Coordinates of C-alpha atoms and ligand atoms in Angstrom, one line a residue:
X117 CA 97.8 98.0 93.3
X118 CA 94.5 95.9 94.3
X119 CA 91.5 96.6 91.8
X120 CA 88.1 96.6 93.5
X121 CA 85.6 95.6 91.7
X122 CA 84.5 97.8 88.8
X123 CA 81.1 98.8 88.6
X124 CA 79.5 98.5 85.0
X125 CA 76.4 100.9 86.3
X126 CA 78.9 103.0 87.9
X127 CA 80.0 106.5 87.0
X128 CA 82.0 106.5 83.8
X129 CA 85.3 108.1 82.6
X130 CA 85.3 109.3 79.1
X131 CA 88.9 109.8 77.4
X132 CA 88.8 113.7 77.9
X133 CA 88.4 112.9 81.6
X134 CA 91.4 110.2 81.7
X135 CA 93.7 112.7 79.9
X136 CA 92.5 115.4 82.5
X137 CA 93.4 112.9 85.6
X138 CA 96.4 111.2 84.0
X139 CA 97.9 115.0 83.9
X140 CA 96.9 115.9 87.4
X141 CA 99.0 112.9 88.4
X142 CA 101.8 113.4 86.6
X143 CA 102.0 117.5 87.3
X144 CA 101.7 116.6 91.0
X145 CA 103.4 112.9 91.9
X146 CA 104.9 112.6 88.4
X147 CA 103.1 109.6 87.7
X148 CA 102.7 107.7 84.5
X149 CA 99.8 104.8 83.7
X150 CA 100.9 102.0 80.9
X151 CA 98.2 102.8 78.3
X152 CA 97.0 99.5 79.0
X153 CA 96.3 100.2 82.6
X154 CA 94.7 103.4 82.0
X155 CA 91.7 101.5 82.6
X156 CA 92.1 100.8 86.1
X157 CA 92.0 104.2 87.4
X158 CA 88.1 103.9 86.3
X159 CA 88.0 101.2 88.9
X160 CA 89.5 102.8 91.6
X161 CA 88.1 106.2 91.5
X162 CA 84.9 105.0 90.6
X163 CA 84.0 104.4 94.6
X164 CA 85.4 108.0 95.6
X165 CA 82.6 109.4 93.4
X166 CA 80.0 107.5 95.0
X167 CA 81.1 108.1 98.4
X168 CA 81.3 111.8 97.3
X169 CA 77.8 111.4 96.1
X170 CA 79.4 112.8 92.4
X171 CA 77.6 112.7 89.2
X172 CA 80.5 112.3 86.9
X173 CA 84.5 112.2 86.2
X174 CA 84.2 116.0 85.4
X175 CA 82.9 116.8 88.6
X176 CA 85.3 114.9 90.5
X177 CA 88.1 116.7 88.4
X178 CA 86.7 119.9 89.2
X179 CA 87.2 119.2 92.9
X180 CA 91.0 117.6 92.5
X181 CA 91.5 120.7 90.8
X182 CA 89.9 123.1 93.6
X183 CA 91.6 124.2 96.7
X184 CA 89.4 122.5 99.2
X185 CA 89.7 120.0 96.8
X186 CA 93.7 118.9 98.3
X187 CA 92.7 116.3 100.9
X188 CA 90.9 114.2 98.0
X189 CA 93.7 114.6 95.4
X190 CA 95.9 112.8 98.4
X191 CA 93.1 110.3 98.6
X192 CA 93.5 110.0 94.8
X193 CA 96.8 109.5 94.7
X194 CA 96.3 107.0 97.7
X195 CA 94.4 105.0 95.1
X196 CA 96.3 105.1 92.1
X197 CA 99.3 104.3 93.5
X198 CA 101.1 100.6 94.1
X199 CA 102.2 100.3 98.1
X200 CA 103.3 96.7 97.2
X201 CA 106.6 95.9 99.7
X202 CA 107.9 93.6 102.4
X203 CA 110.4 92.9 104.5
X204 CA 113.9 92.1 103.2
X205 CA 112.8 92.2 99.1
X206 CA 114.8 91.2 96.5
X207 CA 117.4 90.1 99.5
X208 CA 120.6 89.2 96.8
X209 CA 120.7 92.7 96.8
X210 CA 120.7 93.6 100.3
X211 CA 122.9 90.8 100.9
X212 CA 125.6 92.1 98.5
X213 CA 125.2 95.6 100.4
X214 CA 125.6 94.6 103.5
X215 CA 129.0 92.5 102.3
X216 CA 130.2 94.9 99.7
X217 CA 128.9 98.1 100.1
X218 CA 128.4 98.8 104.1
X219 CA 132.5 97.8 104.3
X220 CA 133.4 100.9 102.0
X221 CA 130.3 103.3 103.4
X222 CA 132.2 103.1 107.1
X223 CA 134.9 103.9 105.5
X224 CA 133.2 107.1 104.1
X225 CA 131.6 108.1 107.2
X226 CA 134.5 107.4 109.7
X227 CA 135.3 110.5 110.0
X228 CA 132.2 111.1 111.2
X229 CA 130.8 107.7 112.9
X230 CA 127.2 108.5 111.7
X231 CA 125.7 106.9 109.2
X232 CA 122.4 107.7 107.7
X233 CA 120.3 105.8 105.1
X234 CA 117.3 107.0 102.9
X235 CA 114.6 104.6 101.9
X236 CA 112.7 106.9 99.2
X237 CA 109.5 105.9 98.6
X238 CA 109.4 103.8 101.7
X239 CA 105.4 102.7 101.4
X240 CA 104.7 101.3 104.7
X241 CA 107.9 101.0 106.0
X242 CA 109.3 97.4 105.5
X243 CA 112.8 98.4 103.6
X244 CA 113.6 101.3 105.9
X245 CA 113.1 98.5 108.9
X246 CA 115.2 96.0 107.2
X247 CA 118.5 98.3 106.2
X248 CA 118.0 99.2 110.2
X249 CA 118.0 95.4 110.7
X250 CA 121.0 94.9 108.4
X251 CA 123.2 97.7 110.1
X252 CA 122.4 96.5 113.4
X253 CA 123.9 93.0 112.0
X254 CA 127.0 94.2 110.3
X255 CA 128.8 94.2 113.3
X256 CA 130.8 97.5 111.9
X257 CA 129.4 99.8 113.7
X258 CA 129.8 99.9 117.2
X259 CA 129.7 103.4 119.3
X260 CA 127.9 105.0 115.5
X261 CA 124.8 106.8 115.6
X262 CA 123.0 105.2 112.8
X263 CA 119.6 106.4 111.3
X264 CA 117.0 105.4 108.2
X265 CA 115.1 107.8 107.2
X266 CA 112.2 106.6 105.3
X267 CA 110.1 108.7 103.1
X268 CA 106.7 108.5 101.3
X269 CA 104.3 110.3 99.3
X270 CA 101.6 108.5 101.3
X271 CA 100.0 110.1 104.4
X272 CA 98.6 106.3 105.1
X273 CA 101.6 104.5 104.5
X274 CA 104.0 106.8 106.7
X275 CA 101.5 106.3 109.6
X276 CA 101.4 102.5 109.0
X277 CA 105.3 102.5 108.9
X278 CA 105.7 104.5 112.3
X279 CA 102.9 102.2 113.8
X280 CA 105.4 99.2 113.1
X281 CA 102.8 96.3 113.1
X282 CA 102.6 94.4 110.5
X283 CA 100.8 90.9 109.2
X284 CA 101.7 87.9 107.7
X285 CA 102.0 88.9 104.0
X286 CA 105.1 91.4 104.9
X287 CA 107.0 88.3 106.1
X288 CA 107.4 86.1 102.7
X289 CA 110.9 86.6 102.8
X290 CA 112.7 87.4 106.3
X291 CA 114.9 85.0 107.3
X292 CA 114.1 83.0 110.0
X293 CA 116.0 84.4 112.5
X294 CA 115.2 87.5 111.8
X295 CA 111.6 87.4 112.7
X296 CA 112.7 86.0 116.5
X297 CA 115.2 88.8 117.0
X298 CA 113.3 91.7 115.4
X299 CA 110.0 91.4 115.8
X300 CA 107.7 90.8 118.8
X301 CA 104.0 89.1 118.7
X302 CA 101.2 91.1 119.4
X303 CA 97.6 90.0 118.9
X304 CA 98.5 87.7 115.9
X305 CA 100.6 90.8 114.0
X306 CA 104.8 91.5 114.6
X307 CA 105.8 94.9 115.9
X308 CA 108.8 95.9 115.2
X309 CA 111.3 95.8 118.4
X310 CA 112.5 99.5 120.0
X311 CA 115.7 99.0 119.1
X312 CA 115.5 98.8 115.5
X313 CA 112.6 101.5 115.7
X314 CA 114.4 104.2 117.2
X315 CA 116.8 104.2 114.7
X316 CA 114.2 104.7 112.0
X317 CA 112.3 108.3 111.1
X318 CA 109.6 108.3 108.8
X319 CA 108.2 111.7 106.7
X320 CA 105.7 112.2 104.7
X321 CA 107.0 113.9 101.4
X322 CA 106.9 113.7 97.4
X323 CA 110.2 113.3 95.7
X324 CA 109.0 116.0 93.5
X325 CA 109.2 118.7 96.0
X326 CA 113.3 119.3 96.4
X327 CA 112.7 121.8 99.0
X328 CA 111.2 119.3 101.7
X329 CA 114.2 117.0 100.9
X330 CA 117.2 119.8 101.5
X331 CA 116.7 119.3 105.5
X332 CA 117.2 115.9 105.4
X333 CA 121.1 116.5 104.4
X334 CA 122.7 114.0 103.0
X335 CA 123.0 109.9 103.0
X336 CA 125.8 107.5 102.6
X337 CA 123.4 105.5 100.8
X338 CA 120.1 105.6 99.2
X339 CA 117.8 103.2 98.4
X340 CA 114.7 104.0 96.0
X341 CA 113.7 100.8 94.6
X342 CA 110.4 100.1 93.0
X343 CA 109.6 103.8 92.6
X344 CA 110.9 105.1 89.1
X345 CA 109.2 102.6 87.0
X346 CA 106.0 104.5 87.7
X347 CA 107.2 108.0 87.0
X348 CA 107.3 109.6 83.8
X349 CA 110.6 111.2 82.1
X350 CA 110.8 114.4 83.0
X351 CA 109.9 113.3 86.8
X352 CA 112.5 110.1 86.9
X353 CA 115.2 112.8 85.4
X354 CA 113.7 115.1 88.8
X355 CA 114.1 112.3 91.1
X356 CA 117.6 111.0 89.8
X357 CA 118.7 114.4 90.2
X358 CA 117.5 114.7 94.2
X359 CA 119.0 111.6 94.9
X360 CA 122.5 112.4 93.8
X361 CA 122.1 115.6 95.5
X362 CA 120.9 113.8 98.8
X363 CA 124.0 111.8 98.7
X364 CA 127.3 112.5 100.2
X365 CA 130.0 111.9 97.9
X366 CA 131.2 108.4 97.3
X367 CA 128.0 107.3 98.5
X368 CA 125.6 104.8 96.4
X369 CA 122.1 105.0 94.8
X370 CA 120.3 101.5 94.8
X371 CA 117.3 100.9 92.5
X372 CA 115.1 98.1 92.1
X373 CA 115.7 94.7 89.5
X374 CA 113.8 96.3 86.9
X375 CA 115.4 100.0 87.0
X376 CA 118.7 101.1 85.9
X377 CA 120.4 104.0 85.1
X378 CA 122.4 102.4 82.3
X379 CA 121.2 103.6 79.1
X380 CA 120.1 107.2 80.7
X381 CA 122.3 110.2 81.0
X382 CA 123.1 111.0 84.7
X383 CA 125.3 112.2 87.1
X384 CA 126.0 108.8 88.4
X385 CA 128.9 106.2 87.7
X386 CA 127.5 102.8 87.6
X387 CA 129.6 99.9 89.7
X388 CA 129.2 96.2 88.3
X389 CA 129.5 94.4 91.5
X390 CA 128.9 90.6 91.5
X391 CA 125.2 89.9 90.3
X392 CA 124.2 93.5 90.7
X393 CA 125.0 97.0 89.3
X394 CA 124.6 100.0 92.0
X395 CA 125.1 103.9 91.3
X396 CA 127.8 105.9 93.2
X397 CA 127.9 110.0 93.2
X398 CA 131.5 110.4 92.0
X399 CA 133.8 110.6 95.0
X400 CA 135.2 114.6 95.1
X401 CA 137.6 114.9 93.0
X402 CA 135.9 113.3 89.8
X403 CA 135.3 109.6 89.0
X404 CA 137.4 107.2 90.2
X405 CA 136.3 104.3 87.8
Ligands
SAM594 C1 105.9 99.9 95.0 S1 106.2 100.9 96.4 C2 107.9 100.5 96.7 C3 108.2 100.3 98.2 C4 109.6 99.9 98.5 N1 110.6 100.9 98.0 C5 109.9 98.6 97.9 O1 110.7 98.5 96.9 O2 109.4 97.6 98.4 C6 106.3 102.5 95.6 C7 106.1 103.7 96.6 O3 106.5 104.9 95.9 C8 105.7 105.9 96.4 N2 105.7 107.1 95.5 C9 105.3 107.2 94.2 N3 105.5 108.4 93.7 C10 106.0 109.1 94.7 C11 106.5 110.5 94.8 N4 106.3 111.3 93.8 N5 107.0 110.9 96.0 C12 107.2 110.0 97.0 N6 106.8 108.7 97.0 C13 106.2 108.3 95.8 C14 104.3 105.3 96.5 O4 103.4 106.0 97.4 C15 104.6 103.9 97.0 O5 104.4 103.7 98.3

């Protein structure tokens, strides 16, 4: 997340008021602030209540916790939260899908030459464009309808990721030839080409709400990378249990470098593949390894 400035002469928050905001976070996104980062909700809220023309935290609460008070407790969250992405991240993982894992996913889905992928917690869009990229590539596909759907809890994020536009700093790691096929130049930014675009679907929706996510049916496989290391317990143990729903059987779960699943109960079997370990729903029939 960026930090603006903090304001020394600005409003305030006193420890009541930071346990009242840390739980309206975690009751509605399930998020959890490191007590050493507790801080910087101060700075980032601090400018809502001046543009709100507020007194104080406890008025600002009072509003998050009214009903007209909705569109700013998405504003909040806006705030709070880290977008940070970009095209093809942590790429020894993406490469070891696209050789390992896409292979055994056609397999899965032959039966019904559609293959659908969910980037949850999408931000602005970059990984949902570059598993759409990667399937286009695999050169396993051809006559499949192939979708990504990608997913946010950000109302400003989904509408950058449908826009497809994107600057410099979303770039640092796309392979060269990837920005010449992909991408087209428009006014110094790179648009995402039709192709790849069609392909993609992007929703607003908050991986606590199961409900939203039942329409979506299910995936072959899942990524939701970056996303659990800010939810607290109870919601990670929400989320993990969506995502297995989501999936079809057989089909894998991948999370970021710093998450795992290893040393938490859950309804997944882990797979040590070369330099990586992914989650798979058991196949039907029970585990197979
Ligand atoms: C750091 S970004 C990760 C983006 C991408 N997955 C990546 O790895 O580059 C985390 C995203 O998770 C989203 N997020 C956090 N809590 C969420 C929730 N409860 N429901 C849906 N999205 C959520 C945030 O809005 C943010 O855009």
């Amino acid at each position: 997340m960026t930090t603006p400035r903090w304001r020394p002469e600005g409003p305030r928050l006193n420890p009541a008021e930071r346990a009242q905001l840390l739980w309206i976070f975690r009751e509605e996104a399930g998020l959890e602030f490191p007590q050493d980062t507790e801080y910087v909700i101060e700075r980032k809220l601090q400018d809502r209540l001046l543009q709100l023309n507020l007194k104080d935290f406890t008025e600002y609460i009072r509003l998050l916790r009214s009903p007209a008070g909705r569109p700013e407790l998405d504003q909040a969250l806006e705030e709070v939260t880290t977008h940070e992405t970009y095209f093809f991240r942590e790429d020894y993982q993406l490469r070891i899908f696209q050789q390992e894992l896409l292979p055994q996913l056609k397999a899965l889905a032959e039966g019904r030459r559609r293959l659908t992928l969910w980037s949850a917690g999408c931000s602005s869009g970059e990984e949902a464009y570059t598993l759409a990229m990667l399937l286009s590539d695999a050169g396993l596909f051809d006559g499949w309808t192939l979708r990504v759907v990608g997913s946010d809890l950000s109302r400003r994020c989904i509408a950058h990721a449908r826009r497809g536009v994107y600057g410099r700093s979303s770039f640092r790691a796309v392979p060269r030839d990837y920005e010449s096929r992909f991408f087209a130049e428009e006014a110094g930014r790179l648009s995402v080409l039709p192709a790849i675009r069609e392909r993609c679907l992007f929703l607003h929706a908050n991986l606590l709400d199961q409900e939203r996510h039942i329409t979506l049916g299910r995936f072959e496989a899942i990524f939701c990378r970056n996303v659990l290391i800010y939810l607290a317990e109870e919601a990670r143990e929400r989320v993990i249990q969506l995502l297995h729903d989501r999936l079809q059987p057989g089909g894998y779960l991948l999370l970021g470098h710093s998450e795992s699943l290893l040393h938490t109960e859950s309804p997944f079997e882990a797979i040590h593949l070369q330099g990586d370990v992914v989650y798979r729903r058991p196949p039907e029939g029970g585990r197979s390894r």
